[in-house]
Amino acid sequence: HGATRQSGAARPIPSTRKPAPEERATWMVNLNTASADQLAKLPGVSIIMANKAILQRDRQGPFTSLQQFIEAVDLQSEYVPFVRPFIQS
């Protein structure tokens, strides 16, 4: 018989939106208190990645650096310069 066709269900696409310069000054994110929705506003961070970060934060304690967060969510290196301005230290 014929080959089965895969459904056309859309997959979530990570946010690729790059912040405008004026946007950088309007909001900041604390990696240790932000909700998944707040983390998902970061460039290159999807809601799935944000939930992964929160799960790790809940299990292992607060992030001690941006690098630790980047590793937790497997953020692509090209997004790091765009994320950095939003991080509250």
XYZ file of N, CA and C in Angstrom, residues 31-78:
144
model
N 17.204 36.261 35.976
C 17.136 34.844 35.614
C 16.627 33.966 36.745
N 16.748 34.443 37.982
C 16.373 33.627 39.134
C 14.972 33.891 39.663
N 14.302 34.898 39.128
C 12.934 35.173 39.581
C 11.944 35.259 38.427
N 12.430 35.292 37.199
C 11.559 35.453 36.026
C 10.690 34.223 35.795
N 9.496 34.476 35.300
C 8.600 33.393 34.905
C 9.036 32.854 33.543
N 8.461 31.738 33.148
C 8.760 31.179 31.832
C 8.359 32.160 30.733
N 7.226 32.819 30.895
C 6.786 33.797 29.898
C 7.782 34.942 29.772
N 8.326 35.392 30.893
C 9.314 36.474 30.859
C 10.607 36.008 30.196
N 11.078 34.814 30.539
C 12.299 34.293 29.929
C 12.118 34.086 28.428
N 10.920 33.699 28.017
C 10.652 33.442 26.604
C 10.626 34.719 25.775
N 10.629 35.868 26.411
C 10.716 37.137 25.685
C 12.151 37.443 25.265
N 13.108 36.729 25.842
C 14.507 36.950 25.478
C 14.746 36.468 24.048
N 15.549 37.193 23.283
C 15.828 36.780 21.910
C 16.411 35.373 21.846
N 15.816 34.538 21.002
C 16.310 33.187 20.805
C 15.831 32.172 21.818
N 15.036 32.599 22.804
C 14.559 31.692 23.854
C 13.079 31.392 23.624
N 12.770 30.129 23.385
C 11.378 29.704 23.213
C 10.765 29.417 24.583
N 9.461 29.227 24.612
C 8.791 28.876 25.869
C 9.267 27.516 26.360
N 9.591 26.620 25.449
C 10.100 25.298 25.840
C 11.457 25.449 26.526
N 12.316 26.276 25.954
C 13.631 26.525 26.554
C 13.478 27.202 27.917
N 12.541 28.142 28.002
C 12.310 28.853 29.262
C 11.842 27.884 30.345
N 10.944 26.978 29.993
C 10.473 25.985 30.964
C 11.611 25.076 31.408
N 12.498 24.737 30.497
C 13.666 23.922 30.829
C 14.550 24.649 31.841
N 14.723 25.954 31.652
C 15.533 26.753 32.575
C 14.906 26.785 33.965
N 13.606 26.949 34.021
C 12.917 26.995 35.317
C 13.003 25.646 36.020
N 12.870 24.582 35.272
C 13.002 23.247 35.855
C 14.391 23.072 36.463
N 15.417 23.472 35.737
C 16.774 23.364 36.269
C 16.951 24.260 37.488
N 16.418 25.472 37.428
C 16.523 26.415 38.552
C 15.849 25.843 39.795
N 14.698 25.208 39.605
C 13.973 24.611 40.736
C 14.733 23.427 41.330
N 15.397 22.663 40.486
C 16.110 21.466 40.948
C 17.491 21.768 41.514
N 18.203 22.723 40.897
C 19.605 22.934 41.247
C 19.902 24.264 41.917
N 18.887 25.091 42.076
C 19.106 26.379 42.712
C 19.346 27.482 41.697
N 19.566 28.686 42.197
C 19.672 29.859 41.333
C 20.828 29.762 40.339
N 20.632 30.426 39.197
C 21.724 30.555 38.239
C 22.754 31.508 38.818
N 24.017 31.160 38.699
C 25.082 32.009 39.229
C 25.733 32.858 38.146
N 25.357 32.595 36.885
C 25.916 33.391 35.783
C 25.013 33.271 34.557
N 25.178 34.208 33.651
C 24.470 34.128 32.378
C 24.906 32.876 31.626
N 26.178 32.545 31.707
C 26.692 31.361 31.016
C 25.969 30.093 31.484
N 25.696 30.006 32.769
C 24.985 28.837 33.302
C 23.576 28.750 32.712
N 22.917 29.889 32.580
C 21.592 29.931 31.958
C 21.676 29.515 30.487
N 22.655 30.063 29.773
C 22.848 29.759 28.356
C 23.013 28.258 28.153
N 23.800 27.635 29.010
C 24.010 26.190 28.918
C 22.735 25.419 29.259
N 21.972 25.911 30.226
C 20.742 25.226 30.644
C 19.716 25.174 29.522
N 19.634 26.240 28.731
C 18.628 26.293 27.666
C 19.194 25.952 26.293
N 20.494 25.654 26.230
C 21.149 25.373 24.948
C 20.951 26.515 23.954
N 21.143 27.733 24.434
C 20.979 28.911 23.586
C 22.083 28.955 22.538
N 21.698 29.185 21.307
C 22.682 29.293 20.231
C 23.553 30.523 20.463
N 24.837 30.376 20.228
C 25.800 31.438 20.542
C 25.494 32.746 19.831
N 24.865 32.683 18.672
C 24.564 33.917 17.944
C 23.580 34.821 18.690
